[in-house]
Amino acid sequence: MSKKVVILHGSPRVSGNSDILTKEFKKGSEYAGNEVKKISFPMRFINYCKGCLGCVSSGECVIHDDMSGILEDMVDADVIVFASPIYFNTISGQMKTMIDRLTPKARQLNDKDYYFLFSAASDNQKLLEPAVCELRGFLNCIGVESEKGIVFGLNAESEGEINHNENALNQAFEFGKNI
């Protein structure tokens, strides 16, 4: 049965290493017959959460930007993929800003399957634990036990270098294909 997949590409670069991983996941998922929508943050305007809590009672954010459409896509999805470069051992600021804005629909996001795709300049996977912890913390808050899979694209120091990491590319494709 075909699934709806939303890939959240949380990098400030359109064609960087995390974008390459998202393309592989997307290719695998489409190969398996799934419907995939990729949302790249550089192409979207997402403001910071104001902390006003207006969304708690209304279920809608008081800020009118691209986030409302992203939330609807996420609610409609069966699978959500968080893709982020690693900056100072954690997710990008763009990804964190988006996560902070999920409160209005958080209760509607707990019945999804989640995958994480990371690209990092480091060759030490242990240094990515803060990023994994950050996203698992979000999943925990919405009542999801764990992600279904993680791709660590290591040694991706310069743009496009992830193309030399066949293991990460294959893993992203296979996760996409096997959702």
N, CA and C atoms as an extended XYZ file, in Angstrom:
537
Properties=species:S:1:pos:R:3:atomname:S:1:resname:S:1:resid:I:1 pbc="F F F"
N         0.840       -1.181        0.000 N   MET     1
C         0.000        0.000        0.000 CA  MET     1
C         0.886        1.246        0.000 C   MET     1
N         0.567        2.152       -0.855 N   SER     2
C         1.327        3.389       -0.999 CA  SER     2
C         1.197        4.269        0.240 C   SER     2
N         2.304        4.903        0.605 N   LYS     3
C         2.313        5.800        1.759 CA  LYS     3
C         2.644        7.214        1.325 C   LYS     3
N         2.202        8.171        2.141 N   LYS     4
C         2.565        9.566        1.931 CA  LYS     4
C         3.778        9.872        2.786 C   LYS     4
N         4.820       10.379        2.139 N   VAL     5
C         6.074       10.666        2.809 CA  VAL     5
C         6.368       12.158        2.703 C   VAL     5
N         6.741       12.762        3.818 N   VAL     6
C         7.190       14.153        3.826 CA  VAL     6
C         8.638       14.165        4.306 C   VAL     6
N         9.499       14.747        3.477 N   ILE     7
C        10.906       14.896        3.832 CA  ILE     7
C        11.141       16.364        4.164 C   ILE     7
N        11.590       16.625        5.389 N   LEU     8
C        11.875       17.979        5.852 CA  LEU     8
C        13.383       18.199        5.757 C   LEU     8
N        13.783       18.970        4.771 N   HIS     9
C        15.200       19.215        4.521 CA  HIS     9
C        15.608       20.491        5.243 C   HIS     9
N        16.219       20.342        6.413 N   GLY    10
C        16.527       21.458        7.295 CA  GLY    10
C        17.910       22.030        7.140 C   GLY    10
N        18.338       22.220        5.924 N   SER    11
C        19.654       22.803        5.677 CA  SER    11
C        19.501       24.162        5.014 C   SER    11
N        20.425       25.081        5.273 N   PRO    12
C        20.380       26.351        4.564 CA  PRO    12
C        20.875       26.232        3.122 C   PRO    12
N        21.476       25.081        2.772 N   ARG    13
C        21.983       24.884        1.414 CA  ARG    13
C        21.070       23.958        0.624 C   ARG    13
N        20.757       24.369       -0.576 N   VAL    14
C        19.847       23.595       -1.418 CA  VAL    14
C        20.490       22.316       -1.941 C   VAL    14
N        21.739       22.339       -2.298 N   SER    15
C        22.337       21.152       -2.917 CA  SER    15
C        23.519       20.607       -2.114 C   SER    15
N        23.421       20.702       -0.803 N   GLY    16
C        24.486       20.216        0.061 CA  GLY    16
C        24.369       18.726        0.329 C   GLY    16
N        25.150       18.265        1.276 N   ASN    17
C        25.224       16.830        1.580 CA  ASN    17
C        23.927       16.253        2.129 C   ASN    17
N        23.242       16.987        3.006 N   SER    18
C        21.978       16.460        3.526 CA  SER    18
C        20.929       16.412        2.425 C   SER    18
N        20.990       17.344        1.479 N   ASP    19
C        20.076       17.334        0.344 CA  ASP    19
C        20.311       16.093       -0.521 C   ASP    19
N        21.550       15.725       -0.694 N   ILE    20
C        21.878       14.530       -1.474 CA  ILE    20
C        21.299       13.289       -0.791 C   ILE    20
N        21.396       13.220        0.531 N   LEU    21
C        20.788       12.091        1.254 CA  LEU    21
C        19.273       12.073        1.084 C   LEU    21
N        18.643       13.251        1.119 N   THR    22
C        17.178       13.293        0.936 CA  THR    22
C        16.786       12.808       -0.449 C   THR    22
N        17.595       13.141       -1.438 N   LYS    23
C        17.292       12.690       -2.806 CA  LYS    23
C        17.345       11.172       -2.902 C   LYS    23
N        18.290       10.549       -2.203 N   GLU    24
C        18.385        9.088       -2.217 CA  GLU    24
C        17.188        8.452       -1.506 C   GLU    24
N        16.810        9.006       -0.361 N   PHE    25
C        15.642        8.494        0.359 CA  PHE    25
C        14.411        8.634       -0.528 C   PHE    25
N        14.262        9.782       -1.151 N   LYS    26
C        13.115       10.060       -2.029 CA  LYS    26
C        13.093        9.088       -3.203 C   LYS    26
N        14.256        8.873       -3.811 N   LYS    27
C        14.347        7.940       -4.936 CA  LYS    27
C        13.888        6.539       -4.524 C   LYS    27
N        14.371        6.076       -3.379 N   GLY    28
C        13.980        4.752       -2.897 CA  GLY    28
C        12.501        4.669       -2.597 C   GLY    28
N        11.971        5.695       -1.981 N   SER    29
C        10.559        5.707       -1.618 CA  SER    29
C         9.658        5.754       -2.851 C   SER    29
N        10.029        6.571       -3.829 N   GLU    30
C         9.244        6.635       -5.066 CA  GLU    30
C         9.363        5.336       -5.859 C   GLU    30
N        10.530        4.717       -5.816 N   TYR    31
C        10.735        3.427       -6.468 CA  TYR    31
C         9.739        2.398       -5.923 C   TYR    31
N         9.459        2.484       -4.639 N   ALA    32
C         8.531        1.550       -3.995 CA  ALA    32
C         7.065        1.957       -4.195 C   ALA    32
N         6.830        3.057       -4.901 N   GLY    33
C         5.457        3.455       -5.207 CA  GLY    33
C         4.827        4.423       -4.228 C   GLY    33
N         5.630        5.021       -3.385 N   ASN    34
C         5.088        5.972       -2.411 CA  ASN    34
C         5.030        7.378       -2.991 C   ASN    34
N         4.173        8.186       -2.409 N   GLU    35
C         4.032        9.593       -2.783 CA  GLU    35
C         4.933       10.410       -1.866 C   GLU    35
N         5.873       11.143       -2.430 N   VAL    36
C         6.862       11.855       -1.627 CA  VAL    36
C         6.802       13.352       -1.888 C   VAL    36
N         6.794       14.110       -0.807 N   LYS    37
C         6.887       15.569       -0.892 CA  LYS    37
C         8.109       15.992       -0.093 C   LYS    37
N         9.005       16.684       -0.752 N   LYS    38
C        10.202       17.188       -0.085 CA  LYS    38
C        10.025       18.677        0.170 C   LYS    38
N        10.252       19.080        1.401 N   ILE    39
C        10.132       20.480        1.789 CA  ILE    39
C        11.518       20.968        2.191 C   ILE    39
N        12.080       21.857        1.386 N   SER    40
C        13.399       22.415        1.655 CA  SER    40
C        13.255       23.758        2.344 C   SER    40
N        13.856       23.891        3.513 N   PHE    41
C        13.698       25.110        4.300 CA  PHE    41
C        14.240       26.368        3.639 C   PHE    41
N        15.311       26.291        2.826 N   PRO    42
C        15.761       27.531        2.180 CA  PRO    42
C        14.691       28.136        1.260 C   PRO    42
N        13.743       27.315        0.841 N   MET    43
C        12.682       27.788       -0.041 CA  MET    43
C        11.439       28.227        0.738 C   MET    43
N        11.483       28.169        2.045 N   ARG    44
C        10.323       28.477        2.889 CA  ARG    44
C        10.656       29.600        3.858 C   ARG    44
N         9.613       30.285        4.279 N   PHE    45
C         9.770       31.348        5.266 CA  PHE    45
C         9.113       30.877        6.560 C   PHE    45
N         9.943       30.596        7.570 N   ILE    46
C         9.458       30.099        8.863 CA  ILE    46
C         9.985       31.021        9.952 C   ILE    46
N         9.064       31.708       10.621 N   ASN    47
C         9.426       32.590       11.734 CA  ASN    47
C         9.669       31.783       13.002 C   ASN    47
N        10.297       32.419       13.964 N   TYR    48
C        10.501       31.815       15.277 CA  TYR    48
C         9.196       31.769       16.062 C   TYR    48
N         9.044       30.756       16.898 N   CYS    49
C         7.909       30.679       17.811 CA  CYS    49
C         7.980       31.866       18.765 C   CYS    49
N         6.823       32.479       19.037 N   LYS    50
C         6.754       33.624       19.952 CA  LYS    50
C         6.525       33.189       21.396 C   LYS    50
N         6.180       31.919       21.594 N   GLY    51
C         5.914       31.429       22.938 CA  GLY    51
C         4.638       31.993       23.537 C   GLY    51
N         3.718       32.429       22.690 N   CYS    52
C         2.493       33.073       23.184 CA  CYS    52
C         1.442       32.073       23.660 C   CYS    52
N         1.577       30.821       23.267 N   LEU    53
C         0.662       29.729       23.622 CA  LEU    53
C        -0.738       29.893       23.028 C   LEU    53
N        -0.892       30.787       22.061 N   GLY    54
C        -2.179       30.941       21.385 CA  GLY    54
C        -2.608       29.672       20.683 C   GLY    54
N        -1.653       28.885       20.223 N   CYS    55
C        -1.951       27.650       19.500 CA  CYS    55
C        -2.498       26.551       20.401 C   CYS    55
N        -2.215       26.628       21.678 N   VAL    56
C        -2.645       25.575       22.594 CA  VAL    56
C        -4.167       25.494       22.648 C   VAL    56
N        -4.825       26.625       22.689 N   SER    57
C        -6.287       26.613       22.763 CA  SER    57
C        -6.946       26.539       21.387 C   SER    57
N        -6.330       27.171       20.381 N   SER    58
C        -6.973       27.234       19.061 CA  SER    58
C        -6.553       26.113       18.116 C   SER    58
N        -5.389       25.504       18.343 N   GLY    59
C        -4.874       24.503       17.421 CA  GLY    59
C        -4.264       25.112       16.172 C   GLY    59
N        -4.167       26.421       16.137 N   GLU    60
C        -3.597       27.142       15.001 CA  GLU    60
C        -2.567       28.138       15.510 C   GLU    60
N        -1.509       28.308       14.759 N   CYS    61
C        -0.480       29.275       15.127 CA  CYS    61
C        -0.931       30.678       14.752 C   CYS    61
N        -0.580       31.640       15.591 N   VAL    62
C        -0.930       33.038       15.312 CA  VAL    62
C        -0.014       33.655       14.265 C   VAL    62
N         1.095       32.995       13.974 N   ILE    63
C         2.039       33.493       12.972 CA  ILE    63
C         1.615       32.956       11.608 C   ILE    63
N         1.516       33.839       10.646 N   HIS    64
C         1.092       33.444        9.304 CA  HIS    64
C         2.300       33.453        8.365 C   HIS    64
N         2.841       32.262        8.145 N   ASP    65
C         3.985       32.079        7.259 CA  ASP    65
C         3.866       30.700        6.624 C   ASP    65
N         4.940       30.170        6.089 N   ASP    66
C         4.894       28.868        5.401 CA  ASP    66
C         4.673       27.681        6.333 C   ASP    66
N         4.764       27.894        7.623 N   MET    67
C         4.653       26.786        8.568 CA  MET    67
C         3.274       26.138        8.549 C   MET    67
N         2.227       26.892        8.307 N   SER    68
C         0.882       26.297        8.319 CA  SER    68
C         0.761       25.225        7.240 C   SER    68
N         1.299       25.466        6.055 N   GLY    69
C         1.273       24.463        4.995 CA  GLY    69
C         2.134       23.259        5.319 C   GLY    69
N         3.274       23.504        5.929 N   ILE    70
C         4.161       22.410        6.327 CA  ILE    70
C         3.471       21.527        7.352 C   ILE    70
N         2.798       22.136        8.308 N   LEU    71
C         2.065       21.378        9.330 CA  LEU    71
C         0.988       20.496        8.695 C   LEU    71
N         0.256       21.038        7.748 N   GLU    72
C        -0.790       20.252        7.085 CA  GLU    72
C        -0.190       19.062        6.340 C   GLU    72
N         0.928       19.296        5.653 N   ASP    73
C         1.598       18.192        4.963 CA  ASP    73
C         2.040       17.124        5.951 C   ASP    73
N         2.539       17.537        7.099 N   MET    74
C         2.987       16.587        8.111 CA  MET    74
C         1.821       15.791        8.687 C   MET    74
N         0.709       16.453        8.946 N   VAL    75
C        -0.478       15.777        9.484 CA  VAL    75
C        -0.981       14.730        8.486 C   VAL    75
N        -0.939       15.046        7.202 N   ASP    76
C        -1.427       14.138        6.159 CA  ASP    76
C        -0.478       12.979        5.868 C   ASP    76
N         0.764       13.086        6.303 N   ALA    77
C         1.782       12.086        5.979 CA  ALA    77
C         1.667       10.832        6.834 C   ALA    77
N         2.188        9.745        6.292 N   ASP    78
C         2.357        8.495        7.043 CA  ASP    78
C         3.780        8.384        7.583 C   ASP    78
N         4.710        8.989        6.850 N   VAL    79
C         6.132        8.925        7.181 CA  VAL    79
C         6.705       10.336        7.130 C   VAL    79
N         7.501       10.695        8.148 N   ILE    80
C         8.156       11.998        8.191 CA  ILE    80
C         9.658       11.774        8.348 C   ILE    80
N        10.418       12.460        7.500 N   VAL    81
C        11.871       12.340        7.505 CA  VAL    81
C        12.471       13.687        7.897 C   VAL    81
N        13.300       13.695        8.929 N   PHE    82
C        14.051       14.878        9.329 CA  PHE    82
C        15.452       14.745        8.747 C   PHE    82
N        15.837       15.665        7.877 N   ALA    83
C        17.172       15.643        7.281 CA  ALA    83
C        17.884       16.931        7.655 C   ALA    83
N        19.051       16.793        8.277 N   SER    84
C        19.766       17.977        8.736 CA  SER    84
C        21.276       17.787        8.649 C   SER    84
N        21.968       18.855        8.274 N   PRO    85
C        23.413       18.828        8.465 CA  PRO    85
C        23.684       18.961        9.961 C   PRO    85
N        24.854       18.555       10.372 N   ILE    86
C        25.242       18.666       11.776 CA  ILE    86
C        26.098       19.916       11.948 C   ILE    86
N        25.634       20.804       12.804 N   TYR    87
C        26.371       22.022       13.147 CA  TYR    87
C        26.668       21.978       14.638 C   TYR    87
N        27.926       22.007       14.998 N   PHE    88
C        28.346       21.951       16.398 CA  PHE    88
C        27.668       20.794       17.133 C   PHE    88
N        27.677       19.633       16.484 N   ASN    89
C        27.195       18.364       17.028 CA  ASN    89
C        25.680       18.258       17.185 C   ASN    89
N        24.911       19.164       16.592 N   THR    90
C        23.463       19.036       16.682 CA  THR    90
C        22.810       19.484       15.378 C   THR    90
N        21.485       19.480       15.362 N   ILE    91
C        20.739       19.812       14.147 CA  ILE    91
C        20.888       21.296       13.806 C   ILE    91
N        20.546       21.620       12.585 N   SER    92
C        20.644       23.008       12.130 CA  SER    92
C        19.626       23.891       12.854 C   SER    92
N        19.914       25.171       12.911 N   GLY    93
C        18.985       26.130       13.497 CA  GLY    93
C        17.659       26.155       12.754 C   GLY    93
N        17.709       25.959       11.444 N   GLN    94
C        16.487       25.927       10.644 CA  GLN    94
C        15.582       24.779       11.078 C   GLN    94
N        16.178       23.617       11.337 N   MET    95
C        15.391       22.463       11.775 CA  MET    95
C        14.799       22.717       13.160 C   MET    95
N        15.588       23.265       14.060 N   LYS    96
C        15.099       23.542       15.415 CA  LYS    96
C        13.972       24.575       15.385 C   LYS    96
N        14.103       25.608       14.556 N   THR    97
C        13.047       26.615       14.431 CA  THR    97
C        11.746       25.968       13.976 C   THR    97
N        11.828       25.057       13.010 N   MET    98
C        10.638       24.362       12.523 CA  MET    98
C        10.034       23.489       13.621 C   MET    98
N        10.866       22.758       14.349 N   ILE    99
C        10.360       21.893       15.416 CA  ILE    99
C         9.627       22.714       16.472 C   ILE    99
N        10.173       23.867       16.823 N   ASP   100
C         9.524       24.725       17.817 CA  ASP   100
C         8.126       25.170       17.378 C   ASP   100
N         7.854       25.151       16.099 N   ARG   101
C         6.568       25.594       15.562 CA  ARG   101
C         5.571       24.451       15.367 C   ARG   101
N         5.877       23.233       15.820 N   LEU   102
C         4.993       22.090       15.628 CA  LEU   102
C         3.895       21.967       16.680 C   LEU   102
N         3.941       22.779       17.699 N   THR   103
C         2.991       22.672       18.814 CA  THR   103
C         1.521       22.635       18.382 C   THR   103
N         1.071       23.467       17.437 N   PRO   104
C        -0.359       23.449       17.108 CA  PRO   104
C        -0.897       22.093       16.663 C   PRO   104
N        -0.068       21.278       16.052 N   LYS   105
C        -0.528       19.983       15.521 CA  LYS   105
C         0.211       18.803       16.135 C   LYS   105
N         0.927       19.021       17.216 N   ALA   106
C         1.762       17.965       17.796 CA  ALA   106
C         0.973       16.694       18.104 C   ALA   106
N        -0.240       16.828       18.575 N   ARG   107
C        -1.045       15.643       18.923 CA  ARG   107
C        -1.431       14.826       17.701 C   ARG   107
N        -1.346       15.445       16.529 N   GLN   108
C        -1.705       14.751       15.291 CA  GLN   108
C        -0.478       14.171       14.583 C   GLN   108
N         0.672       14.263       15.226 N   LEU   109
C         1.908       13.787       14.610 CA  LEU   109
C         2.448       12.522       15.260 C   LEU   109
N         1.700       11.946       16.204 N   ASN   110
C         2.238       10.802       16.952 CA  ASN   110
C         1.935        9.443       16.321 C   ASN   110
N         1.240        9.439       15.196 N   ASP   111
C         0.925        8.165       14.545 CA  ASP   111
C         1.713        7.983       13.248 C   ASP   111
N         2.872        8.585       13.179 N   LYS   112
C         3.721        8.556       11.982 CA  LYS   112
C         4.972        7.719       12.230 C   LYS   112
N         5.590        7.297       11.146 N   ASP   113
C         6.915        6.695       11.224 CA  ASP   113
C         7.929        7.799       10.933 C   ASP   113
N         9.022        7.816       11.673 N   TYR   114
C        10.037        8.863       11.548 CA  TYR   114
C        11.395        8.271       11.181 C   TYR   114
N        12.102        9.000       10.331 N   TYR   115
C        13.465        8.667        9.947 CA  TYR   115
C        14.321        9.917       10.097 C   TYR   115
N        15.607        9.724       10.409 N   PHE   116
C        16.552       10.832       10.531 CA  PHE   116
C        17.674       10.632        9.517 C   PHE   116
N        18.020       11.701        8.815 N   LEU   117
C        19.154       11.697        7.894 CA  LEU   117
C        20.096       12.808        8.317 C   LEU   117
N        21.338       12.459        8.595 N   PHE   118
C        22.329       13.444        9.032 CA  PHE   118
C        23.541       13.434        8.118 C   PHE   118
N        24.072       14.612        7.851 N   SER   119
C        25.374       14.705        7.182 CA  SER   119
C        26.297       15.489        8.110 C   SER   119
N        27.518       15.003        8.231 N   ALA   120
C        28.457       15.617        9.166 CA  ALA   120
C        29.870       15.567        8.623 C   ALA   120
N        30.660       16.567        8.952 N   ALA   121
C        32.066       16.602        8.541 CA  ALA   121
C        32.894       15.593        9.320 C   ALA   121
N        32.444       15.239       10.491 N   SER   122
C        33.191       14.341       11.367 CA  SER   122
C        33.112       12.892       10.893 C   SER   122
N        34.096       12.112       11.305 N   ASP   123
C        34.054       10.668       11.067 CA  ASP   123
C        33.665        9.927       12.339 C   ASP   123
N        33.333       10.661       13.402 N   ASN   124
C        33.011       10.080       14.701 CA  ASN   124
C        31.503       10.141       14.928 C   ASN   124
N        30.849        9.021       14.732 N   GLN   125
C        29.394        8.959       14.873 CA  GLN   125
C        28.935        9.344       16.276 C   GLN   125
N        29.753        9.090       17.273 N   LYS   126
C        29.421        9.413       18.660 CA  LYS   126
C        29.174       10.919       18.840 C   LYS   126
N        29.849       11.735       18.033 N   LEU   127
C        29.670       13.188       18.124 CA  LEU   127
C        28.298       13.646       17.637 C   LEU   127
N        27.548       12.770       16.980 N   LEU   128
C        26.214       13.109       16.487 CA  LEU   128
C        25.120       12.806       17.505 C   LEU   128
N        25.507       12.257       18.659 N   GLU   129
C        24.516       11.912       19.677 CA  GLU   129
C        23.639       13.092       20.113 C   GLU   129
N        24.181       14.327       20.238 N   PRO   130
C        23.290       15.442       20.590 CA  PRO   130
C        22.186       15.680       19.552 C   PRO   130
N        22.486       15.485       18.282 N   ALA   131
C        21.472       15.648       17.233 CA  ALA   131
C        20.398       14.574       17.350 C   ALA   131
N        20.831       13.338       17.554 N   VAL   132
C        19.880       12.237       17.725 CA  VAL   132
C        19.020       12.497       18.956 C   VAL   132
N        19.653       12.920       20.033 N   CYS   133
C        18.944       13.213       21.281 CA  CYS   133
C        17.905       14.319       21.078 C   CYS   133
N        18.270       15.347       20.332 N   GLU   134
C        17.357       16.462       20.052 CA  GLU   134
C        16.089       15.972       19.351 C   GLU   134
N        16.255       15.175       18.314 N   LEU   135
C        15.085       14.698       17.573 CA  LEU   135
C        14.312       13.638       18.354 C   LEU   135
N        15.011       12.792       19.084 N   ARG   136
C        14.306       11.816       19.922 CA  ARG   136
C        13.531       12.524       21.040 C   ARG   136
N        14.066       13.624       21.516 N   GLY   137
C        13.349       14.416       22.515 CA  GLY   137
C        12.029       14.915       21.976 C   GLY   137
N        12.030       15.384       20.731 N   PHE   138
C        10.779       15.798       20.100 CA  PHE   138
C         9.823       14.619       20.001 C   PHE   138
N        10.318       13.479       19.501 N   LEU   139
C         9.453       12.300       19.365 CA  LEU   139
C         8.870       11.895       20.709 C   LEU   139
N         9.689       11.925       21.740 N   ASN   140
C         9.228       11.592       23.085 CA  ASN   140
C         8.092       12.526       23.525 C   ASN   140
N         8.228       13.798       23.239 N   CYS   141
C         7.204       14.778       23.626 CA  CYS   141
C         5.859       14.506       22.971 C   CYS   141
N         5.871       13.970       21.757 N   ILE   142
C         4.599       13.722       21.068 CA  ILE   142
C         4.119       12.283       21.234 C   ILE   142
N         4.867       11.484       21.985 N   GLY   143
C         4.420       10.126       22.281 CA  GLY   143
C         4.867        9.064       21.294 C   GLY   143
N         5.932        9.321       20.551 N   VAL   144
C         6.484        8.323       19.632 CA  VAL   144
C         7.692        7.694       20.312 C   VAL   144
N         7.699        6.362       20.369 N   GLU   145
C         8.768        5.656       21.078 CA  GLU   145
C        10.143        5.861       20.480 C   GLU   145
N        10.245        5.737       19.154 N   SER   146
C        11.563        5.813       18.526 CA  SER   146
C        11.417        6.011       17.028 C   SER   146
N        12.499        6.451       16.436 N   GLU   147
C        12.547        6.562       14.986 CA  GLU   147
C        12.675        5.165       14.387 C   GLU   147
N        12.361        5.048       13.098 N   LYS   148
C        12.462        3.762       12.403 CA  LYS   148
C        13.855        3.526       11.838 C   LYS   148
N        14.610        4.606       11.601 N   GLY   149
C        15.947        4.443       11.062 CA  GLY   149
C        16.712        5.748       11.056 C   GLY   149
N        18.036        5.634       11.120 N   ILE   150
C        18.921        6.796       11.089 CA  ILE   150
C        20.023        6.541       10.072 C   ILE   150
N        20.278        7.534        9.236 N   VAL   151
C        21.420        7.484        8.334 CA  VAL   151
C        22.431        8.516        8.818 C   VAL   151
N        23.655        8.061        9.062 N   PHE   152
C        24.746        8.951        9.448 CA  PHE   152
C        25.672        9.113        8.244 C   PHE   152
N        25.596       10.242        7.589 N   GLY   153
C        26.486       10.532        6.467 CA  GLY   153
C        27.736       11.221        6.984 C   GLY   153
N        28.717       10.429        7.355 N   LEU   154
C        29.942       10.959        7.959 CA  LEU   154
C        30.967       11.355        6.894 C   LEU   154
N        31.962       12.111        7.340 N   ASN   155
C        33.066       12.556        6.483 CA  ASN   155
C        32.596       13.403        5.306 C   ASN   155
N        31.521       14.134        5.494 N   ALA   156
C        30.979       14.994        4.441 CA  ALA   156
C        31.365       16.430        4.747 C   ALA   156
N        32.654       16.712        4.572 N   GLU   157
C        33.191       18.016        4.971 CA  GLU   157
C        32.866       19.121        3.972 C   GLU   157
N        32.947       18.833        2.702 N   SER   158
C        32.652       19.860        1.706 CA  SER   158
C        31.426       19.455        0.895 C   SER   158
N        30.826       20.434        0.241 N   GLU   159
C        29.601       20.199       -0.507 CA  GLU   159
C        29.791       19.105       -1.552 C   GLU   159
N        28.894       18.127       -1.527 N   GLY   160
C        28.942       17.023       -2.473 CA  GLY   160
C        29.795       15.846       -2.045 C   GLY   160
N        30.529       16.001       -0.968 N   GLU   161
C        31.434       14.936       -0.529 CA  GLU   161
C        30.685       13.676       -0.095 C   GLU   161
N        29.427       13.814        0.277 N   ILE   162
C        28.627       12.661        0.688 CA  ILE   162
C        28.487       11.664       -0.467 C   ILE   162
N        28.673       12.132       -1.687 N   ASN   163
C        28.593       11.241       -2.851 CA  ASN   163
C        29.639       10.133       -2.810 C   ASN   163
N        30.689       10.296       -1.993 N   HIS   164
C        31.727        9.279       -1.849 CA  HIS   164
C        31.413        8.285       -0.739 C   HIS   164
N        30.306        8.519       -0.013 N   ASN   165
C        29.912        7.636        1.079 CA  ASN   165
C        28.792        6.721        0.591 C   ASN   165
N        29.190        5.676       -0.126 N   GLU   166
C        28.205        4.760       -0.711 CA  GLU   166
C        27.321        4.101        0.339 C   GLU   166
N        27.881        3.833        1.507 N   ASN   167
C        27.107        3.204        2.567 CA  ASN   167
C        25.920        4.089        2.975 C   ASN   167
N        26.177        5.371        3.204 N   ALA   168
C        25.103        6.290        3.603 CA  ALA   168
C        24.078        6.458        2.492 C   ALA   168
N        24.539        6.583        1.257 N   LEU   169
C        23.622        6.740        0.126 CA  LEU   169
C        22.741        5.509       -0.045 C   LEU   169
N        23.350        4.328        0.035 N   ASN   170
C        22.586        3.083       -0.086 CA  ASN   170
C        21.603        2.917        1.057 C   ASN   170
N        22.029        3.268        2.256 N   GLN   171
C        21.150        3.139        3.416 CA  GLN   171
C        19.952        4.079        3.279 C   GLN   171
N        20.174        5.308        2.826 N   ALA   172
C        19.067        6.247        2.630 CA  ALA   172
C        18.100        5.711        1.581 C   ALA   172
N        18.616        5.195        0.481 N   PHE   173
C        17.771        4.618       -0.584 CA  PHE   173
C        16.961        3.445       -0.038 C   PHE   173
N        17.629        2.543        0.677 N   GLU   174
C        16.956        1.340        1.208 CA  GLU   174
C        15.885        1.701        2.240 C   GLU   174
N        16.183        2.636        3.124 N   PHE   175
C        15.145        3.065        4.080 CA  PHE   175
C        13.936        3.601        3.332 C   PHE   175
N        14.173        4.429        2.320 N   GLY   176
C        13.076        4.962        1.524 CA  GLY   176
C        12.286        3.871        0.826 C   GLY   176
N        13.000        2.926        0.279 N   LYS   177
C        12.363        1.813       -0.465 CA  LYS   177
C        11.552        0.909        0.456 C   LYS   177
N        11.992        0.752        1.689 N   ASN   178
C        11.380       -0.242        2.577 CA  ASN   178
C        10.408        0.325        3.611 C   ASN   178
N        10.011        1.554        3.441 N   ILE   179
C         9.050        2.099        4.416 CA  ILE   179
C         7.743        1.404        4.208 C   ILE   179
